[in-house]
Coordinates of C-alpha atoms and ligand atoms in Angstrom, one line a residue:
X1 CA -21.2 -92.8 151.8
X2 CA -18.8 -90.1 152.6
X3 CA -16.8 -88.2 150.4
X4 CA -14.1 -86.8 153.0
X5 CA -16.6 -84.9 155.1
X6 CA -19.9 -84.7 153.1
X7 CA -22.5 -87.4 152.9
X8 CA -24.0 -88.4 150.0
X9 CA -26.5 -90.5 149.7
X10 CA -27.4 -92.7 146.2
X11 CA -24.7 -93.9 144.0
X12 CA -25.5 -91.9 140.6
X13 CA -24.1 -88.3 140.7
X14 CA -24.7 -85.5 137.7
X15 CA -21.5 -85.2 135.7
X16 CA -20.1 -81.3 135.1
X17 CA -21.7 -80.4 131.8
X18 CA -20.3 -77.2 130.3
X19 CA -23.3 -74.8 129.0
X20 CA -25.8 -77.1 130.8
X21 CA -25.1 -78.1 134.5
X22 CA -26.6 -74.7 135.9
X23 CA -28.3 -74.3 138.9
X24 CA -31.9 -75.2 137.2
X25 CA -30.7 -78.1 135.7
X26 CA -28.7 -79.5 138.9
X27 CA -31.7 -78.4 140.4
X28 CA -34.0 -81.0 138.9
X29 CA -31.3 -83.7 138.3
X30 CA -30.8 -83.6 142.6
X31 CA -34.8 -83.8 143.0
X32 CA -35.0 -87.1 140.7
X33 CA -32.3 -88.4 143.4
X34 CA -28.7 -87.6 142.3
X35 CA -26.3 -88.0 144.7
X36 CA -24.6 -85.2 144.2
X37 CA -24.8 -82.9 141.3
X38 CA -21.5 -80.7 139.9
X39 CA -21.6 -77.6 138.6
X40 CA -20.5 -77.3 135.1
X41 CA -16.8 -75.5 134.7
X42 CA -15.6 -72.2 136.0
X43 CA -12.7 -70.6 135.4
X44 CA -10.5 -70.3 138.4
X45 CA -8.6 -67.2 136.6
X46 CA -12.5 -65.8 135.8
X47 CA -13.2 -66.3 139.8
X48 CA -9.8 -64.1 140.4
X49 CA -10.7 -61.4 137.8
X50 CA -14.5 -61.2 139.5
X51 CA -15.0 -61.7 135.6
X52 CA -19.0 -61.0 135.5
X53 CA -20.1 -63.6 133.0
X54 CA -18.5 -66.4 135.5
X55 CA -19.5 -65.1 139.0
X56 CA -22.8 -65.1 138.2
X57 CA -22.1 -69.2 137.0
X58 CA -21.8 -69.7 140.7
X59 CA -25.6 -68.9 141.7
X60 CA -27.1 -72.4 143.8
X61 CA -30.7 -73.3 144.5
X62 CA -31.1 -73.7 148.0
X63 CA -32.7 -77.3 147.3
X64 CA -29.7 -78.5 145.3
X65 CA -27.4 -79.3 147.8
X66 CA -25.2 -80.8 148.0
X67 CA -23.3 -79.2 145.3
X68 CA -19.9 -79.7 144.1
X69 CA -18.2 -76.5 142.0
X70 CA -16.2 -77.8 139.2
X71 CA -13.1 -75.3 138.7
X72 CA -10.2 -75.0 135.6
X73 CA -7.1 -73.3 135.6
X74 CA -3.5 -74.3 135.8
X75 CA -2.2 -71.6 138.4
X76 CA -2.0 -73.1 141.6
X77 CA -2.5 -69.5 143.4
X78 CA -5.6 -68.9 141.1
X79 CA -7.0 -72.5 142.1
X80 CA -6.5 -71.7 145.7
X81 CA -8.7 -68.4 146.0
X82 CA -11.1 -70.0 143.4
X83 CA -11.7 -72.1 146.2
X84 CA -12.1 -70.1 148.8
X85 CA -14.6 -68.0 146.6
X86 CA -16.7 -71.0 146.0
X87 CA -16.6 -72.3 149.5
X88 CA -18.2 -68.6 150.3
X89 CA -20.9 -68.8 147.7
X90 CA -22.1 -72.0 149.3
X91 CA -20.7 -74.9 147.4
X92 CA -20.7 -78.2 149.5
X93 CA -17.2 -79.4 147.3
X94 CA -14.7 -78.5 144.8
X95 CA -13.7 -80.3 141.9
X96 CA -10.4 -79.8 139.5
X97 CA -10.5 -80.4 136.1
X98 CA -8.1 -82.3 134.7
X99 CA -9.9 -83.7 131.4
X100 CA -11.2 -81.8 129.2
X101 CA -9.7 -81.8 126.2
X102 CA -11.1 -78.9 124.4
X103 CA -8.4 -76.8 122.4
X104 CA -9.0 -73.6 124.3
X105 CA -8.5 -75.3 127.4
X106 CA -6.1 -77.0 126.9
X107 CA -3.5 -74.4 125.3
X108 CA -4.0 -72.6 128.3
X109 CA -2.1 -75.6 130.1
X110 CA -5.5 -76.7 131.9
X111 CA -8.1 -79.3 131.9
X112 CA -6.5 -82.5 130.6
X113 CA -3.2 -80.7 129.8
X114 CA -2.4 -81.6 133.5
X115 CA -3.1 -84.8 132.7
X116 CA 1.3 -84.4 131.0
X117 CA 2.4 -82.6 134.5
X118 CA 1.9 -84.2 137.4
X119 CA 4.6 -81.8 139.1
X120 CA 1.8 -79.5 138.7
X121 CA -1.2 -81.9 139.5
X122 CA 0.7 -81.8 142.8
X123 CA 1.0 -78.6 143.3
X124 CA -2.6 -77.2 142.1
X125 CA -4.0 -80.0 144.6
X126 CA -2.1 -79.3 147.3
X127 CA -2.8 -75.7 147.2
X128 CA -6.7 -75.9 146.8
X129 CA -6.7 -78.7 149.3
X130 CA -4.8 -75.9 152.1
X131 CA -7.3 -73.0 151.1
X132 CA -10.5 -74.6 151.8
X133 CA -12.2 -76.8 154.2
X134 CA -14.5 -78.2 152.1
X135 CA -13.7 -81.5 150.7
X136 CA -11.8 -81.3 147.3
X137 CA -12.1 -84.0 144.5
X138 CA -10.2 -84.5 141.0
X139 CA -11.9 -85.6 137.7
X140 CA -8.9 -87.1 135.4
X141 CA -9.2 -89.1 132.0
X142 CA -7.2 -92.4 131.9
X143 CA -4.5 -90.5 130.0
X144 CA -4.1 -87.9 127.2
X145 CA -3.0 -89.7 124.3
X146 CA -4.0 -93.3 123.6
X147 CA -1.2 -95.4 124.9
X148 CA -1.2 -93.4 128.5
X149 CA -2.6 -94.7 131.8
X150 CA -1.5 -91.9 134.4
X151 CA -4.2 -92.7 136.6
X152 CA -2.0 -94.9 139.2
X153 CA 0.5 -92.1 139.7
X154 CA -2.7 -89.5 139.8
X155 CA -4.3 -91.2 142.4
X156 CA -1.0 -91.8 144.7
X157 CA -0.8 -87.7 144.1
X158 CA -4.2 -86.8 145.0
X159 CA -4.3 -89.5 148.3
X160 CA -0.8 -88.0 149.6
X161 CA -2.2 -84.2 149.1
X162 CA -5.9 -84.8 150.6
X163 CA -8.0 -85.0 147.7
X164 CA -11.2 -86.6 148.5
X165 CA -12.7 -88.6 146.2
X166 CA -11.7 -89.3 142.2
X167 CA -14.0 -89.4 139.1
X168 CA -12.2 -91.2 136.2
X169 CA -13.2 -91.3 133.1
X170 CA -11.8 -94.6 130.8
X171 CA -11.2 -92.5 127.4
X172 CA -7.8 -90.6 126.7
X173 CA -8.4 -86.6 126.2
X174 CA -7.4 -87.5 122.2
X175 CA -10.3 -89.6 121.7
X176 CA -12.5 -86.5 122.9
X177 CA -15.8 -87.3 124.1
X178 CA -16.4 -90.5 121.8
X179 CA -14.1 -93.4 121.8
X180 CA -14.1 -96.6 123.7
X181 CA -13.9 -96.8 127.6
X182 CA -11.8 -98.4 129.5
X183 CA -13.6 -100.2 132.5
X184 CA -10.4 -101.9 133.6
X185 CA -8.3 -98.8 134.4
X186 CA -11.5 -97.9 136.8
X187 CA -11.4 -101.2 138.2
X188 CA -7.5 -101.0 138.8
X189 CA -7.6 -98.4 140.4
X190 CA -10.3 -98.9 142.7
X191 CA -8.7 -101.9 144.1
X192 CA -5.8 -99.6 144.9
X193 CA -7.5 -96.3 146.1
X194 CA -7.6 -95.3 149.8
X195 CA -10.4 -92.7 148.6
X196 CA -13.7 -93.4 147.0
X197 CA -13.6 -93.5 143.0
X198 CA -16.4 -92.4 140.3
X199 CA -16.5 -94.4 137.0
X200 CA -17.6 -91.9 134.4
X201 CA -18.1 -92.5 130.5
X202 CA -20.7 -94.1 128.4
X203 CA -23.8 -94.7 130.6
X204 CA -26.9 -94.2 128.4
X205 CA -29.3 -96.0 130.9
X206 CA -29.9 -97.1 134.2
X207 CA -28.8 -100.4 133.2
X208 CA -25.4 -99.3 132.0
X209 CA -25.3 -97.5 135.4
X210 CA -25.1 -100.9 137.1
X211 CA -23.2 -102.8 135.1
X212 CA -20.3 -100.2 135.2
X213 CA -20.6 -99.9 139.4
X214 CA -20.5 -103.8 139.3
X215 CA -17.2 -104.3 136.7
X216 CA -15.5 -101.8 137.9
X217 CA -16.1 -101.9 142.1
X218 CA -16.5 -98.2 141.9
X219 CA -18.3 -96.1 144.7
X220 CA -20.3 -94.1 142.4
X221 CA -21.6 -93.4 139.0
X222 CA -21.0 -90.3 137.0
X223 CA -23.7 -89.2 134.5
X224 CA -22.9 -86.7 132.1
X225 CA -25.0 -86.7 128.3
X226 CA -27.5 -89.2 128.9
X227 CA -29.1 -87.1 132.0
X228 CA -29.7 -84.0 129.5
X229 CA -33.7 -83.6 128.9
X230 CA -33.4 -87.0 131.4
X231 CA -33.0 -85.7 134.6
X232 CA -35.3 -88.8 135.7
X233 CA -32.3 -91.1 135.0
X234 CA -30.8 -90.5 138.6
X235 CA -34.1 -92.0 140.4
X236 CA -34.1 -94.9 137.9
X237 CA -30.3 -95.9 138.6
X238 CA -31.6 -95.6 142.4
X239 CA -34.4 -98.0 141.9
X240 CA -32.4 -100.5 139.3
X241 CA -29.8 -100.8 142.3
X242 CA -32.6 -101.5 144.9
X243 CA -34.1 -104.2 142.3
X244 CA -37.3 -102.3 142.3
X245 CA -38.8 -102.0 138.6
X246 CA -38.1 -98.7 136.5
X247 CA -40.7 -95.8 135.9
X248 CA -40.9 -94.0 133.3
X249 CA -42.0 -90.4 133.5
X250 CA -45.6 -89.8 131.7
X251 CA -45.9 -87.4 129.2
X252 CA -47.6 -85.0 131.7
X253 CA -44.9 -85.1 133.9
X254 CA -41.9 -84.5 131.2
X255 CA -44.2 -81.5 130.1
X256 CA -44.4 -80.3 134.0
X257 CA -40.2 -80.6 134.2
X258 CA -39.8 -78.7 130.8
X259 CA -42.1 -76.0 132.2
X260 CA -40.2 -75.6 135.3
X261 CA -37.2 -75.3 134.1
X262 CA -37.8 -72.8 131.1
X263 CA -39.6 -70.9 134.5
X264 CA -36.3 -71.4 136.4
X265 CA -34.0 -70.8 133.6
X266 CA -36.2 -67.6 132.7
X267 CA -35.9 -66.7 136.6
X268 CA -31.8 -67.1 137.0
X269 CA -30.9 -65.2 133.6
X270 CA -33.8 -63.8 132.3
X271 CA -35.9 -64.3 129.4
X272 CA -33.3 -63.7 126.6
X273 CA -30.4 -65.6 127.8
X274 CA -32.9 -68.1 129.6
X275 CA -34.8 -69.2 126.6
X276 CA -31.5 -69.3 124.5
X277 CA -30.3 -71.9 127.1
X278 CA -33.7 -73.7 127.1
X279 CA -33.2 -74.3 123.3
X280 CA -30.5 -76.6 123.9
X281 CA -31.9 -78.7 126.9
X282 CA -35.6 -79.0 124.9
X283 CA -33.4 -80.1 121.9
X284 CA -32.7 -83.1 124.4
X285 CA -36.8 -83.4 126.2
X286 CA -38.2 -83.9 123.2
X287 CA -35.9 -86.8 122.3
X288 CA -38.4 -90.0 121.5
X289 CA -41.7 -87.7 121.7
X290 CA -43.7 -87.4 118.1
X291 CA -43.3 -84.9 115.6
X292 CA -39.4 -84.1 117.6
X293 CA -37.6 -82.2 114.9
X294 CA -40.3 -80.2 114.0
X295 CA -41.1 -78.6 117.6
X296 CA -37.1 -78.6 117.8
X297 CA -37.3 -76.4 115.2
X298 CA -40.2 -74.2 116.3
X299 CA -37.7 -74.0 119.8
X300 CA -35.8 -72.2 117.7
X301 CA -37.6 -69.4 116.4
X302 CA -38.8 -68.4 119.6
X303 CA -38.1 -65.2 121.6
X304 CA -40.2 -64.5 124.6
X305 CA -41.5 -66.9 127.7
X306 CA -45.1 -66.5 126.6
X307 CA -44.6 -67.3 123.1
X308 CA -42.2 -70.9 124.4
X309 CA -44.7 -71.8 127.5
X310 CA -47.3 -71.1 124.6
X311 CA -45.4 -73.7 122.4
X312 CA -45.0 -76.1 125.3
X313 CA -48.5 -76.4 125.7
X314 CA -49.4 -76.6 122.1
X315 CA -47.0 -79.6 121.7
X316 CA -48.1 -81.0 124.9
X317 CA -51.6 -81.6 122.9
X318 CA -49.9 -83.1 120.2
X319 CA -48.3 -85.5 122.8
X320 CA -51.4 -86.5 124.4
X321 CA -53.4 -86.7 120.8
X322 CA -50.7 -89.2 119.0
X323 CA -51.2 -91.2 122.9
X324 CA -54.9 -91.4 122.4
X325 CA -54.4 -92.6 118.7
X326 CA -51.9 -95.6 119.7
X327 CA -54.5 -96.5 122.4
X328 CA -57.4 -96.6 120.4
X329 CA -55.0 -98.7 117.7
X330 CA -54.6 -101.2 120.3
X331 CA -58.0 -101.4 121.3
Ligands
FMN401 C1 -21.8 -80.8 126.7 C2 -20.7 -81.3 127.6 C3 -20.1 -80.5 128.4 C4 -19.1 -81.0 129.3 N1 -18.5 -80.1 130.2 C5 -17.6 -80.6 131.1 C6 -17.1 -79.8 132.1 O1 -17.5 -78.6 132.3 N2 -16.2 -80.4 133.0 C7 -15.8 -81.7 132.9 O2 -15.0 -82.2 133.7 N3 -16.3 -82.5 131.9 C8 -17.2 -82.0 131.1 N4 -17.8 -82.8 130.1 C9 -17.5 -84.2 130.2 C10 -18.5 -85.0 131.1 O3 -18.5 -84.5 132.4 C11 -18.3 -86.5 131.1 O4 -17.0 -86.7 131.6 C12 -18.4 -87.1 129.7 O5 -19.5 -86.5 129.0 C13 -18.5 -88.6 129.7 O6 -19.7 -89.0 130.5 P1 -21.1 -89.4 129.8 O7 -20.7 -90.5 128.8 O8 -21.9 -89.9 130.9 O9 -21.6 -88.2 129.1 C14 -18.7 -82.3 129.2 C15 -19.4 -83.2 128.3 C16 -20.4 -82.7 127.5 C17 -21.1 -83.6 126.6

């Protein structure tokens, strides 16, 4: 399917994960068959500053493409050169965000504070849509507080200025990230979009993934938490919506992804900042393995690559030991 001009192929895309969607991690998540994989959030003001810290955010693997830069701010001039800036460091699409609800973000008047102004919503998108030629999408929450549905009005604003495609998640910016979704207001506003819609919120497994494409008619699937230390989930949605039957990465291969991206990781931001990001996504790997919280906390007390690949293969043992157990207990 096409989002204005780029293809995409599969139906599950990686969601924008702030202090996680890097390029390593987008990285893996596009080889296990996402769709399309956005970045996590930049700030358009940081991009107009040449603020250090978020330029180098905007480093892409050659092999992740295509890659859709997600972008905050609530100045439509900033939004607009943000765009052309990401359009020159290689990004395949731009995203706006226009959900998240985190204070910060918010007070500044961005993220799902433009969920209250669609005077502005107008503006920002019609800006960013002039100053670049790539396609330009809109992620949105059903409203901000719990009694709103804005996303009607959004979506007539984003079709009449260009915007290509919009991801909608079905929980108000009050509820924050937990909450119940609302299917319906996806569904609705499929069967009145001219563009192709997302559904985000909620999907835990490649089941869910399915369920939420069928209830809702939506083109794709957004997967945001329950692709962290899961990067595999993308080829099982692909396979669950082909009917073929779900595989499940061995324990070798989950060790072979967690080495490669502690290598990548170490690579991109070198070995202080990389193993202090590689904390967080192990926290997540080692969900379900044996003996979890204690490696987790071994993670933690580590400060060179030798000393964590060291780790990794230690615990790799472990794995493999607790396997040969259970097999020889069912023998
Ligand atoms: C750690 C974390 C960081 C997030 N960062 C962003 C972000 O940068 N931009 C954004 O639009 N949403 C962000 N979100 C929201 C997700 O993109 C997604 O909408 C939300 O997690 C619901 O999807 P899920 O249930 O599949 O996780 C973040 C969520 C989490 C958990």
């Amino acid at each position: 399917m096409n989002i204005g001009s780029l293809q995409v192929e599969g139906r599950a895309v990686l969601a924008p994960l702030a202090g996680y969607g890097d390029a390593p991690f987008r990285l893996l998540c596009k080889r296990y068959g996402a769709a399309l994989v956005y970045s996590e959030m930049v700030s358009s003001l940081g991009i107009k500053f040449r603020n250090a810290k978020t330029l180098a955010m905007l480093a892409i693997d050659p092999d992740e493409h295509p890659v859709s830069f997600q972008m905050f701010g609530a100045r439509p001039d900033a939004m607009a050169l943000a765009a052309e800036v990401l359009e020159q460091a290689g990004a395949d699409a731009i995203d706006i965000n226009m959900g998240c609800p985190e204070p910060k973000i918010v007070k500044s008047g961005s993220g799902s504070a433009l969920l209250r102004d669609v005077p502005l919503i107008d503006s920002i998108t019609t800006a960013v849509v002039r100053a670049t030629k790539l396609p330009v999408t809109v992620k949105i929450r059903k409203g901000y507080v719990m009694e709103d549905d804005v996303t009607q009005e959004i979506l007539a604003v984003c079709e009449k200025n260009g915007i290509a495609a919009l991801a909608i998640h079905g929980s108000t910016a009050v509820q924050g990230r937990s909450g119940a979704k609302d299917w319906d207001v996806i569904a609705r506003a499929k069967e009145r979009a001219h563009i192709p819609i997302i559904a985000n919120g909620g999907v835990k497994n490649a089941e869910d993934a399915r369920h939420f494409l069928a209830h809702t008619g939506a083109d794709l699937v957004m997967i945001g938490r329950a692709a962290l230390g899961n990067p595999w989930i993308f080829e099982q949605v692909n396979d669950v919506l082909a009917d073929r039957p779900i595989r499940q990465p061995d324990t070798e291969e989950r060790f072979r992804i967690m080495r490669e991206h502690v290598e990548r990781e170490v690579l991109l931001k070198g070995p202080v900042t990389g193993i202090k990001e590689m904390r967080k996504h192990l926290a997540f790997y080692f969900h379900g393995l044996p003996e979890a919280t204690r490696y987790r906390g071994r993670v933690n007390q580590i400060k060179t690559f030798e000393d964590l690949e060291a780790m990794l293969e230690d615990y790799l043992a472990v794995c493999r030991s607790h396997e040969q157990e259970a097999d020889n207990g069912t023998r």
